Amino acid sequence: MAQSIQETQEELIEEFGLFDDWADKYEYLIDLGKKLPNLPEAFKTEENVIKGCQSRVWLHAEKQGGQIVFEADSEAVIVKGMISMLIRVLSHHTAEEIMKADLYFIDQIGMSQHLAQTRSNGLLSMVKQMKNYALAFSAK
Amino acid sequence: MTLDIHKIRADFPVLDQQVNGSSLIYFDNAATTQKPKSVIDALSHYYASDNANIHRGLHALAERATNAYELTRTKIKEFINAPSSDQIILTAGTTGSINLVAQTFGRANFSKGDKILISNLEHHSNIVPWQMIAEEKGAIIEVIPVDERGVLDLEAFRNLLDASVKLVAVNHVSNAIGTINPIAEMIQLAHAHGAKVMIDGAQSIAHLDIDVQALDIDFFAFSAHKLFGPTGVGVLYGKRELLESMPPYQGGGEMIKEVSFEGTTYNELPYKFEAGTPNIADVIALSAAIDYVNALSKEALFTQELALLAYATEQLSTIPGLRIIGTAPDKIAVISFVIDGIHPQDLGVLLDKFGIAIRTGHHCVQPLMKRFGLPGTCRASFAFYNTFEEIDLFVKALRRSINMLQ
């Protein structure tokens, strides 16, 4: 049995709790970004681009069994680090679990500025799009 | 005159603050400039003592507000050496001024097949208003190309000019890369072919001496907020015969002489183009910004900024993999750059953590970014209140950020 969305969030909060300055936190985030596998070029389509981001961000979703699996990529490595965490938290869960997920970890690890809805930060659009996929899959 | 930077910085309250645990370094002056205390005080003084609607009331407050408002118009006239105050139209910003010209001059003068020349350096706000009216009128937009340095190709400009060109709309200075365009020569060339010229002065007004008569400019636009003044105020200067021949823009109060249900006669310049209650407080506070710049002298301020530009260019050039985009011989203090293998957004995020404000992205000039084959750049833009020490800290933070990202 895979761990719940809440358990993964708690795990991330614990990992980030080890850092006491912002630079270490960001180095870890950058590292997460670098380690996230690149999205296959075939999925980097106009359709998969998330609008509203300063860097291009692609999100691909598919249903495997009863679960939704996300893959994503970005030109900017910090965004990619954030994406990596979102995938770790939300991927391989059911549509219903994803739709009702409260992503409190972003605030807890001190990254809520990345959720700010400015033109340069599209993480909010990313979360919205992941939930939209869940909604779309659940309707099928 | 040498500037006392320490004293000058004390005039700008916003500069004295900590951001993410470091002293703020504000290098986003091309986006908007900070405001001296005299401007902030003028705003609050107006609301605390003079607030009234202008031009119609007979009472003391209305008179004070009207006088202060019209005094700004006179100061703007002097600041750009316009022949008369009634050729100074107050708008909401450079964008508002350009749209006004597109929707009035453009509507009255463009016909099918006419050409509008813009340049590859233009901000979206000096592209889209022309596209909108061109589409409506069947006019054609042609683009003056730029070379690798970000300098306009004047030879190509000459070749584009012919009798079908009704308007040349170019910026005085590029917002994204700082190029100063040779507008005196371009205006002469355009006039020789019977074309009118609109200059987008958003990025030049705070740095370069503007004499609309000596330059023989037909239309000149700028924003107060890039001149150390408030947001929400723009200026449109136009030659009298052009402004008089243009139809009104928006309808409403203030812009009319007489209204009946049978028809309306319009007010004279400049009120014909100023419908409704204007942004009175911010216009009045712009006076203080003009006074501030005049007292220090624009030339002295620009000399300081060029010294900052030279120093920053030299320091940034020592960073491996850093490439400066825009290397025109004549530039204002704007440096756009990219670093091999690093996305500008990542640098913007990390520099903010060091308390440094720069701009990253396409700077509202997507066609120019496309010209250079880039999704965007990092842009540091300086004002006279910036210091050499700030540049040192910036370069240090940039090196550290690059290390973190590579």
XYZ file of C-alpha atoms in Angstrom, chain A residues 22-23 26-27 30 34 54-55 75-79 113-114 120-121, chain B residues 343-346 349-350 352-354 360-361 364 375 400 404-406:
34
model
C 17.275 29.444 2.766
C 20.301 28.637 0.633
C 17.039 26.002 -2.297
C 20.066 23.832 -3.004
C 17.454 22.590 -7.160
C 17.833 18.150 -11.501
C 7.534 32.614 -16.923
C 9.364 29.445 -17.899
C 12.929 24.893 -18.384
C 13.643 26.413 -14.967
C 15.208 24.101 -12.415
C 13.640 25.671 -9.302
C 10.205 25.265 -10.847
C 5.850 32.569 -2.383
C 5.965 30.189 -5.341
C 6.082 34.916 -13.299
C 4.958 32.169 -10.936
C 17.034 29.885 -17.015
C 16.575 33.589 -16.151
C 13.662 32.766 -13.841
C 15.921 30.687 -11.576
C 14.175 33.719 -7.696
C 17.589 33.313 -6.049
C 15.339 37.919 -4.632
C 16.473 35.720 -1.746
C 19.562 37.958 -1.547
C 13.476 38.380 -15.639
C 11.419 37.248 -18.579
C 7.004 42.696 -22.926
C 12.890 32.983 -24.203
C 26.719 32.449 -5.692
C 23.889 26.886 -6.727
C 22.246 26.314 -10.086
C 25.098 24.649 -11.966
